[in-house]
Short mmCIF file of C-alpha atoms in Angstrom, two decimals:
data_model
loop_
_atom_site.label_atom_id
_atom_site.label_comp_id
_atom_site.label_asym_id
_atom_site.label_seq_id
_atom_site.Cartn_x
_atom_site.Cartn_y
_atom_site.Cartn_z
CA UNK J 196 25.03 19.93 -37.20
CA UNK J 197 23.29 20.67 -33.93
CA UNK J 198 25.32 20.26 -30.76
CA UNK J 199 24.12 17.66 -28.25
CA UNK J 200 22.15 18.71 -25.24
CA UNK J 201 24.62 19.29 -22.32
CA UNK J 202 22.10 17.88 -19.85
CA UNK J 203 21.80 14.71 -21.94
CA UNK J 204 25.58 14.34 -22.01
CA UNK J 205 25.73 14.78 -18.24
CA UNK J 206 23.04 12.16 -17.65
CA UNK J 207 24.53 9.63 -20.07
CA UNK J 208 28.06 10.12 -18.82
CA UNK J 209 26.97 9.23 -15.31
CA UNK J 210 25.12 6.13 -16.49
CA UNK J 211 27.79 3.52 -17.16
CA UNK J 212 26.18 0.20 -16.31
CA UNK J 213 26.05 -1.15 -19.89
CA UNK J 214 29.30 -2.19 -21.52
CA UNK J 215 28.15 -1.88 -25.13
CA UNK J 216 28.57 0.63 -27.95
CA UNK J 217 24.92 1.70 -27.49
CA UNK J 218 25.22 1.98 -23.74
CA UNK J 219 24.44 5.70 -23.64
CA UNK J 220 21.11 5.26 -25.43
CA UNK J 221 20.19 2.22 -23.37
CA UNK J 222 20.99 3.98 -20.13
CA UNK J 223 18.82 6.91 -21.13
CA UNK J 224 15.90 4.57 -21.77
CA UNK J 225 16.41 2.74 -18.47
CA UNK J 226 16.57 5.94 -16.43
CA UNK J 227 13.51 7.41 -18.17
CA UNK J 228 11.46 4.27 -17.56
CA UNK J 229 12.62 4.12 -13.94
CA UNK J 230 11.53 7.69 -13.27
CA UNK J 231 8.22 7.17 -15.09
CA UNK J 232 7.23 4.04 -13.15
CA UNK J 233 8.37 5.61 -9.91
CA UNK J 234 6.24 8.67 -10.67
CA UNK J 235 3.18 6.53 -11.41
CA UNK J 236 3.62 4.78 -8.08
CA UNK J 237 4.04 8.07 -6.24
CA UNK J 238 0.88 9.47 -7.86
CA UNK J 239 -1.01 6.29 -6.91
CA UNK J 240 0.12 6.62 -3.28
CA UNK J 241 -0.79 10.32 -3.13
CA UNK J 242 -4.23 9.48 -4.52
CA UNK J 243 -4.66 6.79 -1.87
CA UNK J 244 -3.66 9.20 0.89
CA UNK J 245 -6.10 11.78 -0.44
CA UNK J 246 -8.97 9.28 -0.50
CA UNK J 247 -8.12 8.03 3.01
CA UNK J 248 -8.15 11.63 4.26
CA UNK J 249 -11.28 12.54 2.33
CA UNK J 250 -13.34 9.54 3.47
CA UNK J 251 -11.85 9.48 7.00
CA UNK J 252 -10.63 5.89 6.67
CA UNK J 253 -8.07 6.05 9.46
CA UNK J 254 -9.95 5.14 12.64
CA UNK J 255 -9.88 1.34 12.91
CA UNK J 256 -6.61 -0.57 13.27
CA UNK J 257 -6.92 -2.11 9.79
CA UNK J 258 -7.45 1.33 8.25
CA UNK J 259 -4.45 2.73 10.11
CA UNK J 260 -2.28 -0.13 8.85
CA UNK J 261 -3.29 0.53 5.24
CA UNK J 262 -2.51 4.21 5.80
CA UNK J 263 0.97 3.33 7.11
CA UNK J 264 1.54 1.00 4.15
CA UNK J 265 0.64 3.82 1.78
CA UNK J 266 3.06 6.22 3.48
CA UNK J 267 5.88 3.67 3.27
CA UNK J 268 5.14 2.95 -0.41
CA UNK J 269 5.10 6.68 -1.19
CA UNK J 270 8.54 7.23 0.33
CA UNK J 271 9.74 4.10 -1.47
CA UNK J 272 8.59 5.59 -4.79
CA UNK J 273 10.59 8.75 -4.10
CA UNK J 274 13.82 6.72 -4.25
CA UNK J 275 12.98 5.54 -7.77
CA UNK J 276 12.06 9.06 -8.91
CA UNK J 277 15.51 10.32 -7.87
CA UNK J 278 17.60 11.45 -10.84
CA UNK J 279 20.40 9.60 -12.56
CA UNK J 280 22.36 6.63 -11.38
CA UNK J 281 24.55 8.20 -8.73
CA UNK J 282 28.33 7.70 -8.63
CA UNK J 283 29.80 6.00 -5.60
CA UNK J 284 29.73 8.26 -2.56
CA UNK J 285 27.61 9.46 0.34
CA UNK J 286 24.65 10.43 -1.86
CA UNK J 287 24.66 6.98 -3.45
CA UNK J 288 24.82 5.35 0.00
CA UNK J 289 21.87 7.45 1.15
CA UNK J 290 19.80 6.50 -1.90
CA UNK J 291 20.59 2.80 -1.35
CA UNK J 292 19.74 3.00 2.35
CA UNK J 293 16.49 4.90 1.64
CA UNK J 294 15.45 2.36 -0.98
CA UNK J 295 16.20 -0.65 1.23
CA UNK J 296 14.49 0.85 4.27
CA UNK J 297 11.19 1.73 2.60
CA UNK J 298 11.13 -1.44 0.47
CA UNK J 299 11.33 -3.37 3.72
CA UNK J 300 8.83 -1.12 5.48
CA UNK J 301 6.20 -1.54 2.75
CA UNK J 302 6.74 -5.31 2.78
CA UNK J 303 6.51 -5.38 6.58
CA UNK J 304 3.16 -3.59 6.56
CA UNK J 305 1.75 -6.01 3.98
CA UNK J 306 2.89 -8.92 6.17
CA UNK J 307 1.40 -7.34 9.30
CA UNK J 308 -1.92 -6.66 7.56
CA UNK J 309 -2.01 -10.36 6.69
CA UNK J 310 -1.08 -11.33 10.25
CA UNK J 311 -3.71 -9.01 11.70
CA UNK J 312 -6.44 -10.50 9.52
CA UNK J 313 -5.27 -14.02 10.37
CA UNK J 314 -5.40 -13.33 14.11
CA UNK J 315 -8.83 -11.69 13.82
CA UNK J 316 -10.46 -14.35 11.70
CA UNK J 317 -8.68 -17.63 12.36
CA UNK J 318 -7.50 -16.99 15.92
CA UNK J 319 -10.54 -14.85 16.85
CA UNK J 320 -8.17 -12.54 18.74
CA UNK J 321 -8.75 -8.83 19.19
CA UNK J 322 -5.57 -7.11 17.97
CA UNK J 323 -6.18 -3.46 18.87
CA UNK J 324 -3.64 -3.75 21.67
CA UNK J 325 -0.97 -4.79 19.15
CA UNK J 326 -0.91 -1.46 17.31
CA UNK J 327 2.30 -0.25 18.97
CA UNK J 328 3.95 -3.61 18.36
CA UNK J 329 3.02 -3.43 14.68
CA UNK J 330 4.62 0.00 14.33
CA UNK J 331 7.73 -1.17 16.16
CA UNK J 332 8.09 -4.10 13.76
CA UNK J 333 7.22 -2.20 10.59
CA UNK J 334 9.62 0.69 11.19
CA UNK J 335 12.23 -0.99 13.41
CA UNK J 336 13.08 -4.18 11.49
CA UNK J 337 13.63 -2.27 8.20
CA UNK J 338 16.01 0.05 10.03
CA UNK J 339 18.18 -2.91 11.00
CA UNK J 340 18.02 -4.52 7.55
CA UNK J 341 18.87 -1.27 5.75
CA UNK J 342 21.67 -0.27 8.12
CA UNK J 343 23.64 -3.53 8.06
CA UNK J 344 24.98 -3.08 4.47
CA UNK J 345 25.59 0.60 5.21
CA UNK J 346 27.83 -0.16 8.19
CA UNK J 347 29.60 -2.84 6.15
CA UNK J 348 30.21 -0.41 3.29
CA UNK J 349 28.44 -2.63 0.75
CA UNK J 350 26.27 0.08 -0.82
CA UNK J 351 27.22 1.57 -4.17
CA UNK J 352 26.16 1.79 -7.85
CA UNK J 353 24.11 -1.31 -8.69
CA UNK J 354 22.55 -0.69 -12.09
CA UNK J 355 19.78 1.86 -12.52
CA UNK J 356 20.02 2.90 -8.87
CA UNK J 357 22.33 2.54 -5.92
CA UNK J 358 22.03 -0.58 -3.83
CA UNK J 359 24.26 -3.45 -2.68
CA UNK J 360 27.05 -3.73 -5.24
CA UNK J 361 27.83 -6.67 -7.55
CA UNK J 362 30.75 -7.62 -5.32
CA UNK J 363 28.39 -8.68 -2.52
CA UNK J 364 25.80 -10.86 -4.22
CA UNK J 365 25.17 -12.99 -1.14
CA UNK J 366 24.15 -9.88 0.77
CA UNK J 367 21.68 -8.94 -1.96
CA UNK J 368 19.85 -12.23 -1.58
CA UNK J 369 20.26 -12.47 2.18
CA UNK J 370 19.03 -8.94 2.87
CA UNK J 371 16.17 -8.82 0.40
CA UNK J 372 15.30 -11.54 -2.10
CA UNK J 373 15.33 -14.64 0.13
CA UNK J 374 13.25 -12.97 2.90
CA UNK J 375 10.98 -11.35 0.27
CA UNK J 376 9.95 -14.55 -1.46
CA UNK J 377 9.82 -16.48 1.81
CA UNK J 378 7.38 -13.93 3.25
CA UNK J 379 5.32 -13.81 0.04
CA UNK J 380 4.77 -17.57 0.04
CA UNK J 381 4.02 -17.48 3.78
CA UNK J 382 1.39 -14.81 3.17
CA UNK J 383 -0.15 -16.86 0.36
CA UNK J 384 -0.42 -19.80 2.78
CA UNK J 385 -2.01 -17.54 5.41
CA UNK J 386 -4.61 -16.22 2.97
CA UNK J 387 -5.41 -19.77 1.82
CA UNK J 388 -6.03 -20.67 5.45
CA UNK J 389 -8.08 -17.49 6.02
CA UNK J 390 -10.28 -18.15 2.99
CA UNK J 391 -10.75 -21.79 4.03
CA UNK J 392 -11.84 -20.80 7.54
CA UNK J 393 -14.11 -18.06 6.20
CA UNK J 394 -15.83 -20.45 3.80
CA UNK J 395 -16.39 -23.01 6.58
CA UNK J 396 -17.95 -20.37 8.78
CA UNK J 397 -20.20 -19.17 6.00
CA UNK J 398 -21.36 -22.74 5.41
CA UNK J 399 -22.03 -23.20 9.11
CA UNK J 400 -24.24 -20.10 9.05
CA UNK J 401 -26.53 -21.51 6.37
CA UNK J 402 -30.02 -22.39 7.55
CA UNK J 403 -32.30 -20.25 9.64
CA UNK J 404 -32.09 -16.58 8.64
CA UNK J 405 -30.20 -14.48 11.15
CA UNK J 406 -29.58 -10.79 10.32
CA UNK J 407 -26.42 -10.65 12.45
CA UNK J 408 -24.94 -13.70 10.72
CA UNK J 409 -25.78 -12.28 7.29
CA UNK J 410 -24.05 -9.05 8.23
CA UNK J 411 -20.97 -10.97 9.39
CA UNK J 412 -20.90 -12.99 6.16
CA UNK J 413 -20.91 -9.84 4.06
CA UNK J 414 -18.30 -8.25 6.33
CA UNK J 415 -16.02 -11.29 6.04
CA UNK J 416 -16.23 -11.38 2.27
CA UNK J 417 -15.65 -7.64 1.89
CA UNK J 418 -12.68 -7.65 4.27
CA UNK J 419 -10.88 -10.57 2.66
CA UNK J 420 -11.59 -9.77 -0.99
CA UNK J 421 -9.14 -6.87 -1.51
CA UNK J 422 -6.49 -7.85 1.04
CA UNK J 423 -5.86 -11.29 -0.48
CA UNK J 424 -4.33 -9.65 -3.55
CA UNK J 425 -1.43 -8.00 -1.70
CA UNK J 426 0.88 -11.07 -1.78
CA UNK J 427 -0.02 -11.72 -5.42
CA UNK J 428 0.88 -8.24 -6.65
CA UNK J 429 4.10 -8.28 -4.63
CA UNK J 430 4.98 -11.60 -6.24
CA UNK J 431 4.28 -10.26 -9.72
CA UNK J 432 6.35 -7.10 -9.36
CA UNK J 433 9.25 -9.02 -7.79
CA UNK J 434 9.75 -11.79 -10.37
CA UNK J 435 11.70 -9.78 -12.97
CA UNK J 436 13.93 -8.04 -10.39
CA UNK J 437 14.85 -11.48 -9.04
CA UNK J 438 15.64 -12.81 -12.52
CA UNK J 439 17.76 -9.77 -13.34
CA UNK J 440 19.72 -9.99 -10.08
CA UNK J 441 20.34 -13.69 -10.70
CA UNK J 442 21.67 -12.78 -14.14
CA UNK J 443 23.87 -10.10 -12.55
CA UNK J 444 25.23 -12.70 -10.14
CA UNK J 445 26.22 -15.12 -12.92
CA UNK J 446 27.28 -12.47 -15.47
CA UNK J 447 28.39 -9.40 -13.50
CA UNK J 448 30.31 -7.90 -16.44
CA UNK J 449 27.54 -8.40 -19.01
CA UNK J 450 24.25 -6.90 -17.77
CA UNK J 451 21.21 -7.53 -19.97
CA UNK J 452 19.41 -4.48 -21.29
CA UNK J 453 16.07 -6.25 -21.62
CA UNK J 454 16.20 -7.81 -18.15
CA UNK J 455 17.19 -4.44 -16.69
CA UNK J 456 14.30 -2.81 -18.55
CA UNK J 457 11.85 -5.34 -17.13
CA UNK J 458 13.43 -4.78 -13.71
CA UNK J 459 12.86 -1.01 -13.77
CA UNK J 460 9.37 -1.52 -15.21
CA UNK J 461 8.26 -3.70 -12.30
CA UNK J 462 10.34 -2.93 -9.19
CA UNK J 463 9.07 0.65 -8.64
CA UNK J 464 5.44 -0.41 -9.04
CA UNK J 465 4.83 -1.39 -5.41
CA UNK J 466 2.99 1.85 -4.72
CA UNK J 467 0.87 1.60 -7.86
CA UNK J 468 0.13 -2.07 -7.10
CA UNK J 469 -1.05 -1.12 -3.62
CA UNK J 470 -3.30 1.54 -5.16
CA UNK J 471 -4.70 -1.10 -7.52
CA UNK J 472 -5.54 -3.42 -4.61
CA UNK J 473 -6.96 -0.44 -2.75
CA UNK J 474 -9.26 0.28 -5.69
CA UNK J 475 -10.69 -3.25 -5.80
CA UNK J 476 -13.16 -2.28 -3.10
CA UNK J 477 -16.25 -1.22 -5.04
CA UNK J 478 -17.67 0.64 -2.06
CA UNK J 479 -14.84 3.14 -2.35
CA UNK J 480 -15.66 3.91 -5.99
CA UNK J 481 -19.32 4.44 -5.16
CA UNK J 482 -18.22 7.01 -2.60
CA UNK J 483 -15.90 8.64 -5.15
CA UNK J 484 -18.65 9.55 -7.59
CA UNK J 485 -18.87 13.28 -8.45
CA UNK J 486 -21.73 13.73 -5.99
CA UNK J 487 -19.99 11.69 -3.30
CA UNK J 488 -16.75 13.63 -3.77
CA UNK J 489 -18.60 16.94 -3.52
CA UNK J 490 -20.38 15.91 -0.33
CA UNK J 491 -17.16 14.52 1.19
CA UNK J 492 -15.23 17.70 0.38
CA UNK J 493 -18.00 19.86 1.84
CA UNK J 494 -17.97 17.73 4.98
CA UNK J 495 -14.19 17.94 5.16
CA UNK J 496 -13.75 21.63 4.45
CA UNK J 497 -16.75 23.12 6.25
CA UNK J 498 -16.09 25.12 9.41
CA UNK J 499 -17.60 23.08 12.23
CA UNK J 500 -16.99 25.83 14.79
CA UNK J 501 -19.38 28.15 13.01
CA UNK J 502 -22.58 28.71 15.02
CA UNK J 503 -25.71 29.07 12.93
CA UNK J 504 -29.08 30.49 13.85
CA UNK J 505 -31.34 27.93 15.51
CA UNK J 506 -35.13 27.92 15.38
CA UNK J 507 -36.55 25.76 18.18
CA UNK J 508 -39.72 23.80 17.65
CA UNK J 509 -41.78 21.20 19.40
CA UNK J 510 -40.08 17.83 19.44
CA UNK J 511 -42.08 14.61 19.30
CA UNK J 512 -40.67 11.05 19.50
CA UNK J 513 -42.51 8.38 17.54
CA UNK J 514 -41.89 5.27 15.47
CA UNK J 515 -41.15 5.75 11.78
CA UNK J 516 -44.11 3.75 10.50
CA UNK J 517 -46.56 5.53 12.81
CA UNK J 518 -45.40 9.06 12.20
CA UNK J 519 -48.03 11.38 10.73
CA UNK J 520 -46.43 14.68 9.79
CA UNK J 521 -49.46 16.26 8.23
CA UNK J 522 -50.98 17.48 11.50
CA UNK J 523 -48.18 19.80 12.56
CA UNK J 524 -45.77 21.29 10.05
CA UNK J 525 -43.63 22.86 12.76
CA UNK J 526 -42.95 19.60 14.57
CA UNK J 527 -39.55 17.86 14.22
CA UNK J 528 -39.94 14.08 14.22
CA UNK J 529 -36.99 12.09 15.58
CA UNK J 530 -37.12 8.37 14.96
CA UNK J 531 -35.03 5.28 14.51
CA UNK J 532 -35.50 3.26 11.34
CA UNK J 533 -34.39 -0.41 11.49
CA UNK J 534 -32.97 -0.30 7.95
CA UNK J 535 -30.79 2.74 8.60
CA UNK J 536 -27.02 2.18 8.48
CA UNK J 537 -24.91 4.20 10.86
CA UNK J 538 -21.54 5.16 9.41
CA UNK J 539 -18.55 6.31 11.38
CA UNK J 540 -17.92 9.88 10.32
CA UNK J 541 -15.12 10.56 12.75
CA UNK J 542 -14.03 13.90 14.06
#
């Protein structure tokens, strides 16, 4: 008879949150699923960061906020990828603090993205001057929320990962679940208001053709379309964790394997959910075609300091529709075409 794998024994012996005869097997499944979903989220965040870097989508305030959200979600995923359920101690406290901090930071950025869009569209307020305030809120408030249970000594083993222990259920809901669902429903209300205002403005623009109004209509629709899904995906990935924590509160000595499995399947998916919302913008996929990727990489990796050989020629300025290039092959024609779209390439 083959001897059991020592690593498997070590992992199972440290996973003691099921009080059943099959607890070792169940714990192994839970930890494997937790690491897998955390890894998927981390890969999704890394992909998002790569695309943002490749396509230079980090210049406007909205783009910077999505970048910050992605960074927070990536660090949040790292906590779920961490190994086994840690025993009580400093490492467990650190994992719990890390998880709480970046959960809150990702949620804060989603809320601030919603607020920024609301101020821009409904309030017609320019928010570029609020960038520092947004960072202060998104990184400062989570620090307070994550540190309070740490100073109280309420962190410890809490199922598949370390968090606020079963002995402090009120803190679990006060620190995370009550604010989470309150903010989600507030964001849903904000997006309903944003969509209502946007539709009214689009209706008011109907009538005489105006190129600027048509451009604004398209811009409004494209800006709202992907962002409105952020509260929805956060709601979806938070339902099963809430149900499982409610079950833990009423039956602390009898955790449910299936509820815990659903918990670890959904809770680490914040990063992957953000990547999904990120990918709803069709313009991004058109830019990520093989040809687009090749051109973007060449633009990104080329040495801009290199000085090439320059052959001067006569320069003539003319309108596009009047240009006749057949008379002088050595002449460079510089013109402005009304249907050209100027794109921000950045430095």
